[in-house]
């Protein structure tokens, strides 16, 4: 019988549980996660391993968690902290008083994706006369540009990258610009391979055509300037480059702030103006939103502010030096192993490698590394580029790097011994024959079960060894990969109804 006077289910208990019980549940759930600290997870997390920093950020977050960024006049603390974050990012990226970009302004967003969506929105809405707007991006640009194009109904013109340099040719970028192009974008560096695009040349062709140029420095905007100060040959990619009109940098990456903070900078306020959304045509408050969210927690902004204040310029310089040394040691470890090669010489904080012809099966190698406690990010083959393994390197990796080389070598030996993954014939023919449209929920359920995917698989939603899944995805064209993963994640995202009484 359902007692209709009380509701419970999922996270909602009928009487509420004690605070310590609720917290213990969070901690128990967290135990299944990949380790966010300790320098063995090469994606998703950015850990400087600075003692006390987590506590500081958490305290600052708590202080401002209930403050609402919806109205900066009601909460001037948030306005002050946002302006300080934008000022810091502007300075790091070549703008501010005394530079060639003295009028830089910006906004704090929730992440790189939101920054890129807003850069595209600003460019689109600056040209109401263009009815079918387009943007030009290199194939190596972050997927968030495709998401922006999709959300904003802007067409995406993708320029291939050289299979050698992993960069687009500026001439090819120029050739892709047409009368409906509202934005040209490039990366500093690209997420997948960590290479810096020829920003100056691309910005020049954009300026020549009278088109905005966005530099996606979400990943590297906070490290490249410090690496340059340390003597690394970092090309100009920021507001010192004529023609660069906007830059994004994620503070929740290498500024080491907790998640939920990115900055989108524009060279001047006129360029930023079409980013805003304002609406007075309803009976409630007039809405003036610089970013996508309206109600916004002050927590991430305060946490980022405290993090920047505490680490300071000298702290970031030191962390960049530590990270650079870790990158060099990891790259050496890759070079030392037969059967692997670097996709590119590291020029930022990414180490990306692939297998040579007689090398190990890369997806088996990833599993062997996982078994040894190293969590790497496999990248599927794409447009002539081979499958690869991505390592995002942060300062916390430095104390671990000496252990990585021997483990990598052992993992390669083990991967050779295990041999490459062979897709069972029925799976191979299924993937060969499947079209995204033919992929019904029933087919996906069957496929997921066959691959050991799903909440019933045991401890977690994924099997311990992922090589078979990765091999299957690698064999599928991108549109089928998308559909398979959408269906699979949809299977995972089902409510738990629970019962606590
Ligand atoms: C991480 C990243 C993004 C997207 O940022 P999110 O914070 O994950 O939304 C965009 N571009 C680059 C180059 C990135 O590294």
Coordinates of C-alpha atoms and ligand atoms in Angstrom, one line a residue:
X1 CA 0.0 0.0 0.0
X2 CA 1.3 3.5 -0.8
X3 CA 0.8 5.9 2.1
X4 CA -0.2 9.0 0.2
X5 CA 0.4 11.3 3.1
X6 CA 4.2 10.9 2.8
X7 CA 6.5 10.7 -0.1
X8 CA 9.8 8.9 -0.3
X9 CA 12.0 7.4 -3.0
X10 CA 15.4 7.9 -4.5
X11 CA 17.3 10.5 -2.4
X12 CA 14.1 11.5 -0.7
X13 CA 13.6 9.7 2.6
X14 CA 10.4 9.9 4.5
X15 CA 11.7 11.4 7.7
X16 CA 15.1 12.5 6.6
X17 CA 18.3 10.9 7.9
X18 CA 20.8 12.3 10.3
X19 CA 23.4 14.6 8.8
X20 CA 26.3 12.2 9.4
X21 CA 24.3 9.4 7.7
X22 CA 23.7 11.5 4.7
X23 CA 27.4 12.4 4.5
X24 CA 28.5 8.9 5.0
X25 CA 26.4 7.9 2.0
X26 CA 28.1 10.4 -0.2
X27 CA 31.5 9.2 1.0
X28 CA 30.5 5.6 0.4
X29 CA 29.4 6.4 -3.2
X30 CA 32.6 8.4 -3.8
X31 CA 34.7 5.3 -3.0
X32 CA 33.8 3.8 -6.5
X33 CA 35.2 6.8 -8.3
X34 CA 38.6 7.2 -10.0
X35 CA 41.1 8.9 -7.7
X36 CA 40.9 12.7 -8.1
X37 CA 44.2 13.1 -6.2
X38 CA 47.5 11.3 -6.3
X39 CA 48.6 11.9 -9.8
X40 CA 47.5 8.7 -11.4
X41 CA 44.4 9.9 -13.3
X42 CA 45.4 11.6 -16.6
X43 CA 42.1 13.2 -17.5
X44 CA 39.1 14.9 -15.9
X45 CA 40.9 16.3 -12.9
X46 CA 43.5 19.0 -12.4
X47 CA 45.4 18.6 -9.2
X48 CA 48.3 20.8 -8.1
X49 CA 49.0 18.8 -4.9
X50 CA 49.3 21.9 -2.9
X51 CA 48.6 21.2 0.8
X52 CA 45.6 23.0 2.2
X53 CA 44.3 24.3 -1.2
X54 CA 41.3 22.0 -1.2
X55 CA 40.3 23.2 2.3
X56 CA 40.7 26.8 1.3
X57 CA 38.6 26.4 -1.8
X58 CA 35.9 24.4 0.0
X59 CA 35.7 27.1 2.7
X60 CA 35.4 29.9 0.1
X61 CA 32.8 27.8 -1.8
X62 CA 30.8 27.4 1.4
X63 CA 31.0 31.1 2.1
X64 CA 29.4 32.0 -1.2
X65 CA 27.4 28.9 -2.2
X66 CA 24.0 30.6 -1.6
X67 CA 24.9 33.9 -3.2
X68 CA 23.1 34.3 -6.5
X69 CA 24.9 35.7 -9.6
X70 CA 21.6 36.5 -11.1
X71 CA 21.8 40.1 -9.9
X72 CA 25.2 41.6 -9.4
X73 CA 23.8 44.6 -7.7
X74 CA 22.2 42.5 -4.9
X75 CA 25.5 40.6 -4.4
X76 CA 28.4 43.0 -5.0
X77 CA 30.8 40.5 -3.6
X78 CA 30.3 38.3 -6.6
X79 CA 30.6 41.1 -9.0
X80 CA 33.9 42.1 -7.3
X81 CA 35.3 38.5 -7.5
X82 CA 34.2 38.0 -11.1
X83 CA 35.8 41.3 -12.1
X84 CA 39.0 40.2 -10.3
X85 CA 39.0 36.8 -12.1
X86 CA 38.5 38.5 -15.5
X87 CA 41.2 40.9 -14.7
X88 CA 43.6 38.1 -13.8
X89 CA 42.8 36.1 -16.9
X90 CA 43.1 39.3 -19.1
X91 CA 46.6 39.9 -17.6
X92 CA 47.8 36.3 -18.1
X93 CA 46.6 36.5 -21.7
X94 CA 48.2 39.7 -22.8
X95 CA 45.6 42.3 -22.1
X96 CA 45.0 45.1 -19.6
X97 CA 46.4 48.6 -19.0
X98 CA 49.7 49.2 -20.8
X99 CA 49.2 46.5 -23.3
X100 CA 48.0 46.5 -26.9
X101 CA 44.6 45.3 -25.6
X102 CA 43.8 47.7 -22.8
X103 CA 40.1 47.4 -23.2
X104 CA 39.7 43.7 -22.6
X105 CA 36.5 42.7 -20.8
X106 CA 35.0 39.3 -20.0
X107 CA 32.6 37.1 -18.2
X108 CA 32.9 34.2 -15.8
X109 CA 31.1 31.1 -17.1
X110 CA 30.5 27.6 -15.8
X111 CA 33.1 25.9 -18.0
X112 CA 34.8 25.8 -21.3
X113 CA 31.8 24.6 -23.2
X114 CA 29.7 27.5 -22.0
X115 CA 32.5 29.9 -22.9
X116 CA 32.7 28.6 -26.4
X117 CA 28.9 28.6 -26.9
X118 CA 28.9 32.2 -25.8
X119 CA 31.8 33.1 -28.1
X120 CA 29.8 31.7 -31.0
X121 CA 26.6 33.4 -29.8
X122 CA 28.3 36.8 -29.6
X123 CA 29.7 36.3 -33.1
X124 CA 26.3 35.2 -34.5
X125 CA 24.3 37.9 -32.9
X126 CA 26.8 40.6 -34.0
X127 CA 25.5 39.9 -37.5
X128 CA 21.7 39.8 -37.6
X129 CA 21.9 40.4 -41.3
X130 CA 23.5 37.0 -41.9
X131 CA 20.6 34.6 -42.0
X132 CA 22.6 31.4 -42.3
X133 CA 25.7 32.0 -40.1
X134 CA 28.7 29.7 -40.3
X135 CA 31.9 29.2 -38.2
X136 CA 35.3 27.8 -39.4
X137 CA 37.2 25.5 -37.0
X138 CA 40.1 23.1 -37.5
X139 CA 39.2 19.4 -37.2
X140 CA 41.2 19.3 -34.0
X141 CA 39.0 22.0 -32.3
X142 CA 37.1 20.9 -29.2
X143 CA 33.8 19.1 -29.7
X144 CA 32.2 22.0 -27.8
X145 CA 32.3 24.1 -31.0
X146 CA 30.1 21.5 -32.7
X147 CA 27.8 21.6 -29.7
X148 CA 27.7 25.4 -29.9
X149 CA 26.9 25.2 -33.6
X150 CA 24.2 22.7 -33.0
X151 CA 22.6 24.6 -30.1
X152 CA 22.8 27.9 -32.0
X153 CA 21.9 26.6 -35.4
X154 CA 25.1 27.8 -36.9
X155 CA 26.8 25.8 -39.6
X156 CA 30.2 24.2 -38.8
X157 CA 32.9 24.3 -41.5
X158 CA 35.6 21.9 -40.4
X159 CA 39.1 22.3 -41.9
X160 CA 41.2 19.1 -41.8
X161 CA 44.5 19.1 -39.9
X162 CA 47.8 17.8 -41.3
X163 CA 48.4 14.2 -40.3
X164 CA 52.0 15.2 -39.5
X165 CA 51.7 18.5 -37.6
X166 CA 48.1 17.9 -36.3
X167 CA 47.5 21.6 -37.2
X168 CA 45.4 23.2 -39.9
X169 CA 47.0 25.1 -42.8
X170 CA 46.2 28.9 -42.4
X171 CA 45.6 29.0 -46.2
X172 CA 42.9 26.2 -45.8
X173 CA 41.3 28.2 -43.0
X174 CA 41.3 31.3 -45.2
X175 CA 39.8 29.3 -48.0
X176 CA 36.9 28.1 -45.8
X177 CA 35.9 31.7 -44.9
X178 CA 32.9 32.8 -46.8
X179 CA 30.4 35.7 -46.8
X180 CA 28.4 34.0 -44.1
X181 CA 31.3 33.2 -41.8
X182 CA 30.9 35.0 -38.4
X183 CA 33.8 33.3 -36.5
X184 CA 37.1 31.6 -37.1
X185 CA 38.5 29.6 -34.2
X186 CA 41.7 27.8 -33.3
X187 CA 43.2 26.1 -30.2
X188 CA 46.1 26.9 -27.9
X189 CA 46.5 24.0 -27.5
X190 CA 44.2 21.4 -28.9
X191 CA 42.8 19.1 -26.2
X192 CA 43.4 15.8 -28.0
X193 CA 47.1 16.3 -28.9
X194 CA 48.2 19.4 -27.0
X195 CA 49.5 21.2 -30.1
X196 CA 49.2 25.0 -30.5
X197 CA 47.6 26.1 -33.8
X198 CA 49.3 28.8 -35.9
X199 CA 47.2 31.5 -34.1
X200 CA 48.9 34.5 -35.6
X201 CA 48.4 33.3 -39.2
X202 CA 44.8 32.3 -38.6
X203 CA 44.0 35.5 -36.8
X204 CA 45.5 37.4 -39.7
X205 CA 43.4 35.7 -42.3
X206 CA 40.3 36.2 -40.2
X207 CA 41.1 39.9 -39.7
X208 CA 41.7 40.2 -43.4
X209 CA 38.2 38.9 -44.0
X210 CA 36.7 41.1 -41.3
X211 CA 35.7 38.1 -39.2
X212 CA 36.1 37.5 -35.5
X213 CA 38.8 35.1 -34.3
X214 CA 38.4 33.1 -31.1
X215 CA 41.4 31.3 -29.5
X216 CA 40.2 28.4 -27.5
X217 CA 42.8 28.4 -24.7
X218 CA 40.4 26.6 -22.3
X219 CA 43.1 24.0 -21.7
X220 CA 46.3 25.8 -22.0
X221 CA 45.5 29.5 -21.4
X222 CA 46.8 29.3 -17.8
X223 CA 50.0 27.2 -18.5
X224 CA 51.3 28.4 -21.9
X225 CA 52.2 31.9 -20.6
X226 CA 54.0 30.4 -17.6
X227 CA 55.8 27.9 -19.8
X228 CA 57.0 30.7 -22.0
X229 CA 58.4 32.6 -18.9
X230 CA 60.2 29.3 -18.1
X231 CA 61.9 29.5 -21.5
X232 CA 59.8 27.2 -23.5
X233 CA 59.3 28.2 -27.2
X234 CA 55.6 29.1 -26.9
X235 CA 54.3 31.1 -29.9
X236 CA 52.2 34.1 -29.4
X237 CA 48.6 33.1 -29.1
X238 CA 46.9 35.7 -26.9
X239 CA 45.7 39.3 -27.2
X240 CA 49.2 40.4 -28.3
X241 CA 48.3 38.8 -31.6
X242 CA 46.4 41.3 -33.9
X243 CA 43.1 39.9 -35.0
X244 CA 42.4 37.8 -32.0
X245 CA 39.0 39.0 -30.8
X246 CA 38.2 36.6 -28.0
X247 CA 39.9 34.0 -25.8
X248 CA 38.5 31.4 -23.4
X249 CA 40.5 29.9 -20.5
X250 CA 39.2 27.4 -18.0
X251 CA 40.1 28.2 -14.4
X252 CA 38.9 24.8 -13.4
X253 CA 41.8 23.3 -15.4
X254 CA 45.3 24.8 -14.9
X255 CA 44.3 27.6 -12.6
X256 CA 43.5 24.6 -10.3
X257 CA 40.1 26.0 -9.1
X258 CA 37.3 23.5 -8.3
X259 CA 35.0 22.8 -11.2
X260 CA 32.5 25.3 -12.6
X261 CA 34.7 28.2 -13.6
X262 CA 35.9 29.4 -17.0
X263 CA 36.5 32.9 -18.3
X264 CA 35.5 34.2 -21.8
X265 CA 37.5 37.4 -22.7
X266 CA 36.7 39.8 -25.5
X267 CA 39.1 42.4 -26.8
X268 CA 36.6 45.2 -26.1
X269 CA 33.1 45.7 -24.7
X270 CA 31.6 46.2 -28.2
X271 CA 32.6 42.7 -29.1
X272 CA 31.1 41.4 -25.9
X273 CA 27.8 43.2 -26.2
X274 CA 25.9 40.7 -28.4
X275 CA 26.8 38.0 -25.8
X276 CA 24.2 39.4 -23.4
X277 CA 20.6 38.3 -23.2
X278 CA 18.1 40.8 -21.9
X279 CA 14.4 40.4 -21.6
X280 CA 11.8 42.9 -20.1
X281 CA 8.7 41.6 -21.8
X282 CA 7.2 39.7 -18.9
X283 CA 5.7 40.7 -15.6
X284 CA 8.7 39.6 -13.5
X285 CA 12.1 41.1 -13.1
X286 CA 13.9 42.3 -16.2
X287 CA 16.4 39.6 -17.0
X288 CA 19.9 40.6 -18.0
X289 CA 22.2 37.6 -18.4
X290 CA 25.8 37.8 -19.6
X291 CA 26.0 34.0 -19.6
X292 CA 23.7 31.0 -20.2
X293 CA 22.8 30.3 -16.6
X294 CA 20.6 32.8 -14.8
X295 CA 20.6 31.8 -11.2
X296 CA 24.3 31.0 -10.6
X297 CA 26.0 29.9 -7.4
X298 CA 28.7 32.1 -6.0
X299 CA 30.5 29.0 -4.7
X300 CA 32.7 28.2 -7.7
X301 CA 33.5 31.8 -8.3
X302 CA 34.6 32.4 -4.7
X303 CA 36.5 29.1 -4.7
X304 CA 38.4 30.2 -7.8
X305 CA 39.0 33.7 -6.4
X306 CA 40.5 32.2 -3.2
X307 CA 42.6 29.7 -5.2
X308 CA 44.1 32.5 -7.4
X309 CA 44.7 34.7 -4.4
X310 CA 46.5 32.0 -2.6
X311 CA 48.7 30.5 -5.3
X312 CA 49.6 33.8 -6.9
X313 CA 51.8 34.4 -9.9
X314 CA 54.8 32.8 -8.2
X315 CA 52.7 29.7 -7.3
X316 CA 51.6 29.2 -10.9
X317 CA 55.1 29.7 -12.2
X318 CA 56.4 27.0 -9.8
X319 CA 53.5 24.6 -10.7
X320 CA 54.1 25.1 -14.4
X321 CA 57.8 24.2 -13.9
X322 CA 56.9 21.1 -11.9
X323 CA 54.4 20.1 -14.6
X324 CA 56.8 20.8 -17.5
X325 CA 59.3 18.4 -15.9
X326 CA 56.7 15.7 -15.4
X327 CA 55.7 16.1 -19.1
X328 CA 59.3 15.7 -20.2
X329 CA 59.7 12.6 -18.0
X330 CA 56.5 11.0 -19.3
X331 CA 57.4 11.7 -22.9
X332 CA 60.9 10.1 -22.2
X333 CA 59.1 7.0 -20.8
X334 CA 57.0 6.7 -24.0
X335 CA 60.1 7.2 -26.2
X336 CA 62.0 4.5 -24.3
X337 CA 59.4 1.8 -25.1
X338 CA 59.5 -0.1 -28.4
X339 CA 56.2 -0.1 -30.2
X340 CA 55.0 3.3 -29.1
X341 CA 55.5 6.8 -30.5
X342 CA 54.5 10.3 -29.5
X343 CA 51.7 11.8 -31.7
X344 CA 53.5 15.1 -31.3
X345 CA 56.5 16.4 -29.4
X346 CA 54.9 17.9 -26.2
X347 CA 54.5 21.7 -26.4
X348 CA 52.2 22.1 -23.5
X349 CA 50.9 19.8 -20.8
X350 CA 49.6 16.9 -22.9
X351 CA 51.4 13.7 -23.7
X352 CA 49.7 11.8 -26.5
X353 CA 51.1 8.6 -27.9
X354 CA 50.0 5.9 -30.3
X355 CA 51.3 2.4 -31.3
X356 CA 53.7 1.8 -34.2
X357 CA 52.9 -0.9 -36.8
X358 CA 54.5 -3.7 -34.7
X359 CA 53.4 -2.1 -31.4
X360 CA 50.8 -3.4 -28.9
X361 CA 47.0 -3.1 -29.2
X362 CA 46.5 0.3 -27.8
X363 CA 43.2 -0.5 -26.1
X364 CA 44.6 -3.5 -24.5
X365 CA 47.5 -1.4 -23.3
X366 CA 45.1 1.1 -21.8
X367 CA 43.5 -1.8 -19.8
X368 CA 46.9 -3.0 -18.7
X369 CA 47.8 0.5 -17.5
X370 CA 44.5 0.7 -15.6
X371 CA 45.3 -2.6 -14.0
X372 CA 48.5 -1.0 -12.8
X373 CA 46.7 2.0 -11.3
X374 CA 47.2 4.4 -14.2
X375 CA 44.0 5.9 -15.6
X376 CA 44.6 7.2 -19.2
X377 CA 42.2 8.4 -21.8
X378 CA 41.9 6.4 -25.0
X379 CA 41.1 8.4 -28.2
X380 CA 39.5 6.6 -31.1
X381 CA 40.9 6.7 -34.6
X382 CA 39.5 9.6 -36.7
X383 CA 39.9 10.9 -40.2
X384 CA 43.2 9.3 -40.9
X385 CA 44.6 9.8 -37.4
X386 CA 45.3 6.6 -35.5
X387 CA 43.8 5.8 -32.2
X388 CA 45.9 7.3 -29.4
X389 CA 46.3 7.6 -25.6
X390 CA 45.9 11.0 -24.1
X391 CA 47.5 12.1 -20.8
X392 CA 46.6 15.4 -19.3
X393 CA 49.5 16.1 -17.0
X394 CA 49.2 18.2 -13.9
X395 CA 51.6 19.1 -11.1
X396 CA 50.4 16.2 -8.9
X397 CA 51.9 13.7 -11.5
X398 CA 55.5 14.8 -10.8
X399 CA 56.1 12.7 -7.7
X400 CA 54.8 9.6 -9.6
X401 CA 56.6 9.9 -12.9
X402 CA 59.5 7.6 -11.9
X403 CA 57.0 4.8 -11.4
X404 CA 55.3 5.4 -14.8
X405 CA 58.1 4.3 -17.0
X406 CA 58.5 0.7 -15.6
X407 CA 54.8 0.3 -15.5
X408 CA 54.4 1.4 -19.1
X409 CA 57.1 -1.0 -20.2
X410 CA 55.5 -3.8 -18.3
X411 CA 52.0 -2.9 -19.6
X412 CA 53.4 -3.1 -23.2
X413 CA 54.8 -6.5 -22.6
X414 CA 51.5 -7.7 -21.1
X415 CA 49.6 -6.2 -24.0
X416 CA 51.8 -8.0 -26.5
X417 CA 51.3 -11.2 -24.6
X418 CA 47.5 -10.8 -24.5
X419 CA 47.4 -10.1 -28.2
X420 CA 45.1 -7.7 -30.0
X421 CA 41.4 -7.7 -29.3
X422 CA 39.4 -9.5 -32.0
X423 CA 35.8 -8.5 -32.3
X424 CA 33.7 -11.6 -32.3
X425 CA 32.5 -12.2 -35.9
X426 CA 28.8 -11.4 -35.0
X427 CA 29.7 -8.1 -33.4
X428 CA 32.0 -7.1 -36.3
X429 CA 29.3 -7.8 -38.8
X430 CA 26.7 -6.0 -36.7
X431 CA 28.8 -2.9 -36.5
X432 CA 29.5 -3.2 -40.2
X433 CA 25.8 -3.4 -41.1
X434 CA 24.4 -1.0 -38.5
X435 CA 23.4 2.5 -39.4
X436 CA 22.6 5.1 -36.7
X437 CA 18.9 5.0 -37.7
X438 CA 18.7 1.2 -37.4
X439 CA 20.0 1.3 -33.8
X440 CA 16.9 0.6 -31.8
X441 CA 16.9 0.6 -28.0
X442 CA 16.4 -3.1 -28.2
X443 CA 19.6 -3.6 -30.2
X444 CA 21.5 -1.4 -27.8
X445 CA 20.3 -3.3 -24.8
X446 CA 21.5 -6.5 -26.4
X447 CA 24.8 -5.0 -27.4
X448 CA 25.4 -3.6 -23.9
X449 CA 24.7 -6.9 -22.3
X450 CA 27.0 -8.7 -24.7
X451 CA 29.8 -6.2 -23.9
X452 CA 29.3 -6.3 -20.1
X453 CA 28.1 -2.7 -20.0
X454 CA 25.4 -1.4 -17.7
X455 CA 24.6 -1.2 -14.0
X456 CA 24.2 -5.0 -13.8
X457 CA 27.8 -5.5 -14.9
X458 CA 29.1 -5.7 -11.3
X459 CA 30.8 -3.1 -9.2
X460 CA 30.4 -0.3 -11.7
X461 CA 28.7 0.6 -15.0
X462 CA 31.8 -0.5 -17.0
X463 CA 33.5 -3.8 -17.3
X464 CA 37.0 -3.9 -15.8
X465 CA 38.6 -4.3 -19.2
X466 CA 37.3 -1.9 -21.9
X467 CA 39.4 -3.0 -24.9
X468 CA 36.5 -4.9 -26.5
X469 CA 34.2 -1.9 -26.1
X470 CA 36.8 0.5 -27.4
X471 CA 37.6 -1.8 -30.4
X472 CA 33.9 -1.9 -31.3
X473 CA 33.6 1.9 -31.1
X474 CA 36.8 2.3 -33.1
X475 CA 35.3 0.1 -35.8
X476 CA 32.2 2.3 -36.0
X477 CA 31.9 5.5 -38.0
X478 CA 31.5 8.7 -35.8
X479 CA 27.7 8.9 -36.3
X480 CA 27.3 5.4 -35.1
X481 CA 29.7 6.0 -32.1
X482 CA 27.5 8.9 -31.1
X483 CA 24.3 7.0 -31.3
X484 CA 25.7 3.9 -29.5
X485 CA 27.0 6.1 -26.6
X486 CA 23.9 8.2 -26.4
X487 CA 21.8 5.1 -26.0
X488 CA 24.3 3.5 -23.6
X489 CA 24.4 6.6 -21.3
X490 CA 20.7 6.8 -21.6
X491 CA 20.5 3.3 -20.2
X492 CA 22.7 4.3 -17.3
X493 CA 20.7 7.4 -16.5
X494 CA 17.6 5.9 -15.0
X495 CA 16.1 6.9 -11.7
X496 CA 16.7 4.8 -8.6
X497 CA 13.5 4.7 -6.7
X498 CA 14.9 3.2 -3.5
X499 CA 13.1 2.3 -0.4
X500 CA 14.4 3.5 3.0
X501 CA 11.7 2.3 5.2
Ligands
LIG1 C1 38.1 21.3 -21.6 C2 38.1 22.0 -22.9 C3 36.9 22.6 -23.4 C4 35.6 22.3 -22.8 O1 35.6 22.7 -21.4 P1 34.6 22.1 -20.3 O2 35.0 22.9 -19.1 O3 34.8 20.6 -20.3 O4 33.2 22.5 -20.8 C5 37.0 23.3 -24.6 N1 38.2 23.4 -25.2 C6 39.3 22.9 -24.8 C7 40.6 23.1 -25.6 C8 39.3 22.1 -23.6 O5 40.5 21.5 -23.2

